[in-house]
Coordinates of C-alpha atoms and ligand atoms in Angstrom, one line a residue:
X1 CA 11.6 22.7 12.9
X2 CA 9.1 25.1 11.3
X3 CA 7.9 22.4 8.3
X4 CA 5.2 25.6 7.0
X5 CA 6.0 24.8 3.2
X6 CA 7.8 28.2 2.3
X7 CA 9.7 27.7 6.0
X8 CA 13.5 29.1 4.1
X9 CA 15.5 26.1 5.0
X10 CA 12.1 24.2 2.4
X11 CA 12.9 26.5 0.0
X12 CA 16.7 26.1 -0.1
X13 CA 18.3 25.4 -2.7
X14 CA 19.3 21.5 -1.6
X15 CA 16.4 20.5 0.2
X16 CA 17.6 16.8 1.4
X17 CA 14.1 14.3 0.4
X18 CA 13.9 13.2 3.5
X19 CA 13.2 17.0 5.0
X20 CA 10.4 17.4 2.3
X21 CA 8.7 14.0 2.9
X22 CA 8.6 14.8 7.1
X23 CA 7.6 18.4 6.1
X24 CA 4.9 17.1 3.7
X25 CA 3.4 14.4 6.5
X26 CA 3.7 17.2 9.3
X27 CA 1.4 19.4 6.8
X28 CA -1.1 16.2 6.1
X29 CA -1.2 15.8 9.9
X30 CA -2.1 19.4 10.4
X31 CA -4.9 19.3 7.4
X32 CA -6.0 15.9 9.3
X33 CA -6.9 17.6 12.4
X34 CA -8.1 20.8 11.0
X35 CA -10.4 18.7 8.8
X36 CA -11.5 16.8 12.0
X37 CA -13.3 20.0 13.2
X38 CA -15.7 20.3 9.9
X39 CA -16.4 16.8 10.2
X40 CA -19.0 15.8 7.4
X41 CA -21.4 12.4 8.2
X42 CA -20.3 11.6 4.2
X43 CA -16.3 11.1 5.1
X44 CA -17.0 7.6 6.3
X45 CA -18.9 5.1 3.9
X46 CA -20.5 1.7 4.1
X47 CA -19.6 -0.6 1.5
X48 CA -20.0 -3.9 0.3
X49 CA -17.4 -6.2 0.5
X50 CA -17.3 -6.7 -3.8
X51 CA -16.7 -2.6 -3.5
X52 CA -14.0 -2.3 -0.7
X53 CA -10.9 -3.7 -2.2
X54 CA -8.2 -0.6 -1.8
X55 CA -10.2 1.4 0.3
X56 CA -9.2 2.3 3.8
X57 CA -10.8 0.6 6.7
X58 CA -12.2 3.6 8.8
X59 CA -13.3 2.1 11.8
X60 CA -12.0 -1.3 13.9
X61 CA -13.6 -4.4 12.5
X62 CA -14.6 -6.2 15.9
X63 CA -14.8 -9.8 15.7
X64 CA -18.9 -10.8 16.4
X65 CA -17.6 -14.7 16.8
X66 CA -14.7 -17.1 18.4
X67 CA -12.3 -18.0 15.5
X68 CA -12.1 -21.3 15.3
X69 CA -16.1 -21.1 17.0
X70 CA -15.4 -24.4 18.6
X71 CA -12.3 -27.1 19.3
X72 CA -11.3 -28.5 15.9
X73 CA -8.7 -31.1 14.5
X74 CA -5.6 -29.2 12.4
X75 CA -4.7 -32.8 11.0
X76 CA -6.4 -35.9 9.3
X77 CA -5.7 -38.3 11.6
X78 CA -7.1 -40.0 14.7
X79 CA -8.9 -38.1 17.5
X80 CA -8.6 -39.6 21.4
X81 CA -8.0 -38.4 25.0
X82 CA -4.4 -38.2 25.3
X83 CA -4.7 -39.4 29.5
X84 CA -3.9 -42.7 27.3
X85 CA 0.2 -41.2 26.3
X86 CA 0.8 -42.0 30.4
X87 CA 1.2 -45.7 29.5
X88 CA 4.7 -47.1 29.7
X89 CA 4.0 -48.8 26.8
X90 CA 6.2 -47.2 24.1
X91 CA 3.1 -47.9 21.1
X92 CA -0.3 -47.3 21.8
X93 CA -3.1 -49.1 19.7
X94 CA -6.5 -47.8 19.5
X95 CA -9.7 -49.2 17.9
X96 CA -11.1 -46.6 15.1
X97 CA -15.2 -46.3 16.5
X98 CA -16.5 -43.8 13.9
X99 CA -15.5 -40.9 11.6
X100 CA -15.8 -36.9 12.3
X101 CA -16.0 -34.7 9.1
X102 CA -16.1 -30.9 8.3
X103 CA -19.3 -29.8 9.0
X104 CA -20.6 -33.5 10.2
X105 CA -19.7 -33.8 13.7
X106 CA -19.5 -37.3 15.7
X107 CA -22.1 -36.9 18.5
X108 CA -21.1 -40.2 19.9
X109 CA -18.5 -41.3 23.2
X110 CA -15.4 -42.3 22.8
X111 CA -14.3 -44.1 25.5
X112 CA -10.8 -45.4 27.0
X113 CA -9.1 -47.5 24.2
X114 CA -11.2 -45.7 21.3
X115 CA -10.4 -43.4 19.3
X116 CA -12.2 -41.6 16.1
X117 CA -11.1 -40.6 12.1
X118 CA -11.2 -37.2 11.9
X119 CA -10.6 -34.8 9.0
X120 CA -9.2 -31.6 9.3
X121 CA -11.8 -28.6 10.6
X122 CA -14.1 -31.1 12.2
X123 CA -15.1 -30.8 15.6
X124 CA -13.8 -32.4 18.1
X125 CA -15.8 -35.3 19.7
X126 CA -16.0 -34.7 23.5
X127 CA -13.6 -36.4 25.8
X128 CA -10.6 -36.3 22.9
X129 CA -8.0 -33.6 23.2
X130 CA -5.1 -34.9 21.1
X131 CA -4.9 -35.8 17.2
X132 CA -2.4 -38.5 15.6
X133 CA -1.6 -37.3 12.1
X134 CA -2.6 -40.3 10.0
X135 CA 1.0 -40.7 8.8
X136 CA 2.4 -41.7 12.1
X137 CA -0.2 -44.6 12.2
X138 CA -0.1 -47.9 11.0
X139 CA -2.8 -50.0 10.6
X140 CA -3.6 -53.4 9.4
X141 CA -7.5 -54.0 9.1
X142 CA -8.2 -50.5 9.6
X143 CA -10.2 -50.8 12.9
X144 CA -7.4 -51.1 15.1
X145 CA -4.7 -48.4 14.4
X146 CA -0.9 -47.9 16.3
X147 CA 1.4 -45.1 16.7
X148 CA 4.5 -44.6 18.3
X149 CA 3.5 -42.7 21.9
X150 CA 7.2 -40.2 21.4
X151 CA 5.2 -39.2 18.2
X152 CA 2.2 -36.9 19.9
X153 CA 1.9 -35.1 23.0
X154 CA -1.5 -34.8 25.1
X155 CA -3.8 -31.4 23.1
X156 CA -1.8 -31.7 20.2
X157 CA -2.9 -31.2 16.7
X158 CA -6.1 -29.8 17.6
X159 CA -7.1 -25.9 17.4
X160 CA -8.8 -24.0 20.4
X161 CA -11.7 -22.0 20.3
X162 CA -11.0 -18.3 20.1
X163 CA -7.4 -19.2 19.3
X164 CA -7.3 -17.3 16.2
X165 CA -9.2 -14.8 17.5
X166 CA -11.5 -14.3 20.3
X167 CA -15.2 -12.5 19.8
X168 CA -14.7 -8.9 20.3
X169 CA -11.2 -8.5 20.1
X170 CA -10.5 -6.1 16.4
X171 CA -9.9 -8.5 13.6
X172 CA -8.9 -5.9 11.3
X173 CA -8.0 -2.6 12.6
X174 CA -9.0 1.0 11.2
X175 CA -6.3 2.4 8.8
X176 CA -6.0 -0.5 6.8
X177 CA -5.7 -0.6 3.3
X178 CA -8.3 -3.3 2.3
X179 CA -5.9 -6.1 0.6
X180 CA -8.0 -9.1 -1.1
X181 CA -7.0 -11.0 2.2
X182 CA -8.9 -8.7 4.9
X183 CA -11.9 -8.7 2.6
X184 CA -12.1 -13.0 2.9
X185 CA -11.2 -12.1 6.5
X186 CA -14.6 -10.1 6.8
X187 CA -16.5 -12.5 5.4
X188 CA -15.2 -15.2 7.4
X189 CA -16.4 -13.8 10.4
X190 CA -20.3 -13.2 8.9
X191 CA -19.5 -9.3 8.0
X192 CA -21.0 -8.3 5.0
X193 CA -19.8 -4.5 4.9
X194 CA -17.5 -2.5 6.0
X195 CA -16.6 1.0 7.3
X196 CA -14.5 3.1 4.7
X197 CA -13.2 6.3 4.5
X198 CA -14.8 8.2 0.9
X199 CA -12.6 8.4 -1.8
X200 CA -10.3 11.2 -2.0
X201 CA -11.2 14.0 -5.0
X202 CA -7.9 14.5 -6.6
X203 CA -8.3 17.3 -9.3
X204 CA -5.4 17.1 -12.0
X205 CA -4.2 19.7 -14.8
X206 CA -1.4 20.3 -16.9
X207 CA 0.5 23.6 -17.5
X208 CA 1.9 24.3 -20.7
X209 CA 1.2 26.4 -23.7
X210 CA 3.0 23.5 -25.7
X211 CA 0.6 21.2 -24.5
X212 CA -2.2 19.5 -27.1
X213 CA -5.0 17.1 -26.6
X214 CA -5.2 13.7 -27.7
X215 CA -6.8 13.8 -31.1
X216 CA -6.1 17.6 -32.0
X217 CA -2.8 18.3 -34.3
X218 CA 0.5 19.1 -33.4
X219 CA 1.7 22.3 -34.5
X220 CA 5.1 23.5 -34.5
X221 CA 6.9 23.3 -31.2
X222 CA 3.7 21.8 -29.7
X223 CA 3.7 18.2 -28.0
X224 CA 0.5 15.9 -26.2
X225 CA 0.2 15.8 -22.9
X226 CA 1.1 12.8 -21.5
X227 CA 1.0 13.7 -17.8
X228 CA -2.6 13.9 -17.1
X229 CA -2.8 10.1 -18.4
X230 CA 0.2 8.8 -16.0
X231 CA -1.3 10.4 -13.3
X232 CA -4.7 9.2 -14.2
X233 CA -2.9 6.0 -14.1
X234 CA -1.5 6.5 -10.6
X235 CA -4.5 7.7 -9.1
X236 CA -6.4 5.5 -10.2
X237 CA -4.0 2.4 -9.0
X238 CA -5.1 4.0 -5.6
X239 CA -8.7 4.2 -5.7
X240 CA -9.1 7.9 -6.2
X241 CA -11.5 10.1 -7.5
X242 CA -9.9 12.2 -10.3
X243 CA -11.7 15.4 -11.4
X244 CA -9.8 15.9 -14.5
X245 CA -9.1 19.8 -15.0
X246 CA -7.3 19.2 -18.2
X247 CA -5.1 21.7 -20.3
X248 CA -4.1 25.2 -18.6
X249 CA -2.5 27.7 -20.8
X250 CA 0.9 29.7 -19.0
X251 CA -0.6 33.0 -18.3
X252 CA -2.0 34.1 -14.8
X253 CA -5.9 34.5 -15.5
X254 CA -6.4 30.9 -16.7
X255 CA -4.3 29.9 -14.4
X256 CA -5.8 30.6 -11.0
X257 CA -9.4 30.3 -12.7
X258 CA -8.5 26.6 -12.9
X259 CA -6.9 26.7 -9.5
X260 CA -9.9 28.4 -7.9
X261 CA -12.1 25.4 -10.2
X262 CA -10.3 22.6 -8.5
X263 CA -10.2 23.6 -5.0
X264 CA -14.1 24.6 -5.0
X265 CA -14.3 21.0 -5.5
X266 CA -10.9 18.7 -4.6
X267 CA -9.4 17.4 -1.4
X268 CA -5.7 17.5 -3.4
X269 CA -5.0 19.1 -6.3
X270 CA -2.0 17.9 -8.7
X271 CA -1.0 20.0 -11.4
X272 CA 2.3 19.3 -14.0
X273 CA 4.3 21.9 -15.2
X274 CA 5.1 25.6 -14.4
X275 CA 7.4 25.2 -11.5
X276 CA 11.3 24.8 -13.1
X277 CA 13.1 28.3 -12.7
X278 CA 11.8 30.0 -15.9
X279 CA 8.3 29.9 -14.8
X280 CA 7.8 29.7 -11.1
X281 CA 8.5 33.5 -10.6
X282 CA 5.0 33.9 -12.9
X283 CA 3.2 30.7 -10.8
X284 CA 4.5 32.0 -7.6
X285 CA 2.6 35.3 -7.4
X286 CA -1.0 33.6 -8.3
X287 CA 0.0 31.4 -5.5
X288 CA 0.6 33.5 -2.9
X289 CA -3.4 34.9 -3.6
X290 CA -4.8 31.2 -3.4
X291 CA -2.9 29.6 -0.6
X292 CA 0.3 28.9 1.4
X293 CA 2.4 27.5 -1.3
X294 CA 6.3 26.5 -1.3
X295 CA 8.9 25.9 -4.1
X296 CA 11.2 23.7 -3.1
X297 CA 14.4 22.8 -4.8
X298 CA 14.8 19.5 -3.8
X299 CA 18.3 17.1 -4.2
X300 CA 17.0 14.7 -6.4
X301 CA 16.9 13.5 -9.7
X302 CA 14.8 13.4 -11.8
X303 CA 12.1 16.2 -10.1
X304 CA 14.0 19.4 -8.7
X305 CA 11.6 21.6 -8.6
X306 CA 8.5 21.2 -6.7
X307 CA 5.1 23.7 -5.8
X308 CA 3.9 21.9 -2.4
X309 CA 1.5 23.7 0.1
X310 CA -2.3 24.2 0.7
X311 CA -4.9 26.3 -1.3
X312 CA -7.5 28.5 1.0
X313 CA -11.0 27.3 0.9
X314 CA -12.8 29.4 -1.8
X315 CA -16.0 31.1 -0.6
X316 CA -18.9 28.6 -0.8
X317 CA -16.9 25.6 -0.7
X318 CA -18.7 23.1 2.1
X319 CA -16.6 21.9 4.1
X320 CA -14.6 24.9 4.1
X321 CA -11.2 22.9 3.7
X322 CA -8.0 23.8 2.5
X323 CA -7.0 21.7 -0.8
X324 CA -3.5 19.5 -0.5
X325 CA -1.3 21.1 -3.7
X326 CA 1.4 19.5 -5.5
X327 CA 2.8 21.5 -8.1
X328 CA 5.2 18.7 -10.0
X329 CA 7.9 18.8 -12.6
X330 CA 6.4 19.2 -16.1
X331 CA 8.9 16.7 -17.2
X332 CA 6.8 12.8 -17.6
X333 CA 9.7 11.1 -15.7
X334 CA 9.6 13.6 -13.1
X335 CA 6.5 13.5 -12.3
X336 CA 6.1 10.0 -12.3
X337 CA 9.1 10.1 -9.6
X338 CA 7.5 13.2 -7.2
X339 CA 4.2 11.0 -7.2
X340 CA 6.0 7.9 -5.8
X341 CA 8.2 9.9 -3.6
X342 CA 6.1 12.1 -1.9
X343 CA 2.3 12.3 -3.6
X344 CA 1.4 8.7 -3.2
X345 CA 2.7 8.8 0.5
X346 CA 0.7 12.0 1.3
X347 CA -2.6 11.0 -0.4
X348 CA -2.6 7.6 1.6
X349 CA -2.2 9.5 5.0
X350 CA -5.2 12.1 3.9
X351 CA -7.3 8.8 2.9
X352 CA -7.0 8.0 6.4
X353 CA -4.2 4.7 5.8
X354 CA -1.5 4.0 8.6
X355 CA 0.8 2.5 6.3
X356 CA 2.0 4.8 4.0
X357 CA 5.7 3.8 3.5
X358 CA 6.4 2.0 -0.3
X359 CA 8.2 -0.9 0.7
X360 CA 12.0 -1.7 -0.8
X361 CA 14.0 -4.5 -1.9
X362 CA 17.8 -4.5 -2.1
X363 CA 19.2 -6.6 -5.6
X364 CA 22.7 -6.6 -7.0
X365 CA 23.2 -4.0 -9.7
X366 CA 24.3 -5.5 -13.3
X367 CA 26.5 -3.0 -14.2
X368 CA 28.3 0.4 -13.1
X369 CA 26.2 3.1 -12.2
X370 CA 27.8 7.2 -12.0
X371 CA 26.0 9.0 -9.4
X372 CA 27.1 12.3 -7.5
X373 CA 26.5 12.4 -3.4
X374 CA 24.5 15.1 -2.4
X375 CA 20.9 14.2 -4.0
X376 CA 18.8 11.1 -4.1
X377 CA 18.8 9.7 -8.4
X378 CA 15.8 7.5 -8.9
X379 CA 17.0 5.5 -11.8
X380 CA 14.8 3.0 -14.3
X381 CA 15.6 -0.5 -13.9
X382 CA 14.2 -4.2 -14.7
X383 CA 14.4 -6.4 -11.5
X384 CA 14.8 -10.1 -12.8
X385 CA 16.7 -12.7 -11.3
X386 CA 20.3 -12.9 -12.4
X387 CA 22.4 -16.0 -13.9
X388 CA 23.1 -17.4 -10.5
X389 CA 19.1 -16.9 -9.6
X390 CA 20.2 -13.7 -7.2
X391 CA 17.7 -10.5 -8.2
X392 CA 19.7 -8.6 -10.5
X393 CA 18.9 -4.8 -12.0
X394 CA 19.6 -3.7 -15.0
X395 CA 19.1 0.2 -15.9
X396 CA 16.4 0.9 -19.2
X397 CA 18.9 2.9 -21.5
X398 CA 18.8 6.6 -21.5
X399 CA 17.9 7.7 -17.6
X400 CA 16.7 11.6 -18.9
X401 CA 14.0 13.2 -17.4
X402 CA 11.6 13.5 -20.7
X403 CA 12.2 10.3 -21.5
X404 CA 8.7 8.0 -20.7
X405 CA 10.5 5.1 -22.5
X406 CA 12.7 4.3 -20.0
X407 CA 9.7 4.0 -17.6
X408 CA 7.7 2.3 -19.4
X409 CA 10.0 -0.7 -20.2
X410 CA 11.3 -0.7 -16.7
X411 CA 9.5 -2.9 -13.4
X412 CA 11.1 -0.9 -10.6
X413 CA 13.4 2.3 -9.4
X414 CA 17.0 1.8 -8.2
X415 CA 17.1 4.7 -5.8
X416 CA 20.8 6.0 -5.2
X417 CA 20.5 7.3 -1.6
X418 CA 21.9 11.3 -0.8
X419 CA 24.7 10.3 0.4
X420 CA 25.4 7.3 -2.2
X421 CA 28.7 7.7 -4.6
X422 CA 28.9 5.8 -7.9
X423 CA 27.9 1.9 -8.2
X424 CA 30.0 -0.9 -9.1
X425 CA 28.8 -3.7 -11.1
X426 CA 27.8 -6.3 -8.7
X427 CA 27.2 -4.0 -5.9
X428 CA 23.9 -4.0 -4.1
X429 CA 21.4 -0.8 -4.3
X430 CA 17.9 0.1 -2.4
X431 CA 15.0 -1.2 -5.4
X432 CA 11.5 -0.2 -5.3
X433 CA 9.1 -2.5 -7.2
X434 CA 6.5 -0.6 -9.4
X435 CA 4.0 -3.8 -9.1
X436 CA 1.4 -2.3 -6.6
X437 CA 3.1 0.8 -6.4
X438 CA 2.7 2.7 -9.9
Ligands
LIG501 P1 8.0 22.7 -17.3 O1 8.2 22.1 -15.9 O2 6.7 23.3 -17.5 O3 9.2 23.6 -17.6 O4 8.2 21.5 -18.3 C1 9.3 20.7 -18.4 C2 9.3 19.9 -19.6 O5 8.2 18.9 -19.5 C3 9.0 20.7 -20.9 O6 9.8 20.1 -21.9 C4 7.6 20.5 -21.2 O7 7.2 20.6 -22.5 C5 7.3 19.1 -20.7 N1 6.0 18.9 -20.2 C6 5.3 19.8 -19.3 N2 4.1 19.3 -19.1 C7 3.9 18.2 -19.9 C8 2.8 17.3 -20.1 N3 1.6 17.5 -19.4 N4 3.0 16.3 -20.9 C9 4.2 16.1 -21.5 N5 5.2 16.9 -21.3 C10 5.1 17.9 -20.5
LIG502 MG1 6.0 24.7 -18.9

């Protein structure tokens, strides 16, 4: 399929969400490669490990050392040479010659008959292969200790070298997003920076003549703009850099002066506003000067109508790249919605990140839902967990498009799949948690 973004089956008038997001990734892919050719030495960074949380790992982190870096006890117990579990003796007793700690190995011989205490991480003693958790042993003077022999078998209890990982072999593999996790990883391997892609410029704007500034009046008919603070909200939730472009009045000249602004300088640009039916004849025309830009009627609710394409590099721009454009809903639901659905997906793949995907739960819907096949709803819910301790959502009031309200008081999105007819109460729906997500 031809996925260019004003391909005609893109711009029908029932795109399904699933043909937009594969269309949008195919595009990414394309500006990916393209921008492989004007590589820059300042699209990969070094960074501490304090600055690398939510970045994406650009290159493989190799493993320098063996992980455990020698033989170790799992257990606090009793290390010996299991050769001894042979016996036909159903109990084997032991006499305890010394103690191994974390970080103060037993340098000593323990010979047949002996064994040593050992604490969990500490090395272990040469000639003993095999640990006895403590609880399986009784002891009454605490020199000579017994255990049942069915209760270990010979090299149990006791980590290998290189088992966790062996030296050279990628500990942490390029496309990560860095989670709090890989970064402890790093360090316990010695590695004190790591290899990122740079932060993506995302410039953002809102279109309206409506629209007003924090801290200048409302007129008549006039209302703030709200959309330039969720979206500084979302972007900044995944480590971008935002060039704010602010207000853009409706009428052509400002209009693709701000365009033109944001591409000189942005990877993306996201603008609000200007695309629902009234206005995107007017938006249209300026686009087709800038760039290759599509408007997409897509089945979904909240967020119809959608501006997605690529701007042209504007003369002087270094690297001459193409700038990623969203042109969202101007409704604050809406474009809270587009950004989950198919902005946040598409900046993580430009950023470099193999898992792009927002992960979903399933929970048992508290009451009836109406909801018309043919269009994917995403609805405003609180996830909680229900009398009987089953997750349970429960929609936040009025579900309109304009209406921040019922985003702000909700956790999570009930998504009503295209094909979905109306839910019953205590049937189960698709969730997506906003926690690490919004
Ligand atoms: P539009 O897509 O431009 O037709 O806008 C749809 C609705 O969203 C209208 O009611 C606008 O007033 C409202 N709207 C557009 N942009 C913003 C914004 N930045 N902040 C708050 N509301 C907006
Ligand atoms: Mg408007």
């Amino acid at each position: 399929m031809n996925l260019s973004p004003n391909n005609p089956i893109l711009l029908s008038s029932s795109l399904h969400v699933d043909e937009a997001r594969k269309a949008i990734a195919q595009l990414v892919a394309e500006l990916i490669s393209e921008s492989r050719l004007t590589q820059s030495p300042t699209d990969i960074e070094t960074v501490s490990l304090d600055q690398a949380i939510n970045r994406v790992l650009a290159l493989d982190v190799l493993s320098p050392i063996d992980v455990p870096s020698a033989d170790n006890s799992a257990m606090d117990g009793f290390a010996f040479n299991g050769q001894c579990l042979d016996s036909q003796s159903p109990e084997i007793s032991l006499r305890v010659i010394g103690t191994a700690f974390a970080g103060k190995p037993y340098t000593g011989v323990i010979g047949q008959g002996e064994c040593l205490k050992i604490m969990t991480g500490a090395l272990m003693p040469s000639h003993c292969d095999t640990v006895i958790p403590q609880e399986f042993t009784e002891s009454e003077d605490q020199v000579v200790i017994r255990f049942k022999q069915n209760q270990v078998k010979p090299g149990e209890n006791r980590r290998l070298r290189g088992e966790d990982l062996e030296k050279g072999k990628p500990a942490i593999v390029a496309g990560r997003l860095l989670r709090p996790s890989d970064l402890g990883l790093a360090a316990s391997l010695g590695i004190a920076q790591l290899q990122v892609h740079r932060k993506l410029k995302v410039a953002i704007l809102s279109s309206g003549d409506e629209l007003r500034s924090l801290g200048q009046p409302l007129d008549s008919g006039s209302i703030y703009d709200s959309n330039r603070y969720s979206l500084t909200g979302l972007l900044n939730r995944l480590n971008m850099d935002i060039i704010d472009c602010g207000i853009v009045r409706d009428d052509p000249a400002s209009l693709k002066e701000a365009f033109c602004k944001a591409a000189q300088k942005a990877d993306v640009l996201i603008s609000s506003g200007g695309v629902s039916v009234g206005e995107a004849d007017f938006t249209k025309q300026i686009m087709q000067e800038l760039g290759d830009v599509g408007f997409w009627k897509i089945a979904m609710r909240p967020g119809r109508p959608m501006a997605f394409g690529t701007l042209k590099p504007v003369p002087g721009k270094s690297p001459a790249r193409k700038t990623l454009f969203f042109g969202l809903p101007g409704n604050p639901v809406a474009v809270m919605v587009t950004f989950y659905q198919f902005v946040r997906a598409a900046l993580l793949q430009l950023n470099g990140a193999s898992q792009t995907e927002a992960p979903l739960t399933q929970a048992i819907s508290e009451t009836s839902i109406r909801k018309k096949p043919g269009r994917t709803e995403f609805q405003r819910a609180i996830l909680g967990p229900g009398p009987d301790g089953r997750p349970t959502v429960r929609l936040t009031g009025s579900q309109g498009a304009g209406i921040l309200r019922s985003m702000s008081e909700a956790n999570c999105f009930v998504i009503l799949h295209h094909d979905q007819g109306n839910i019953a109460a205590g049937d189960w729906v698709d969730v997506a948690l906003f926690d690490g997500l919004l």
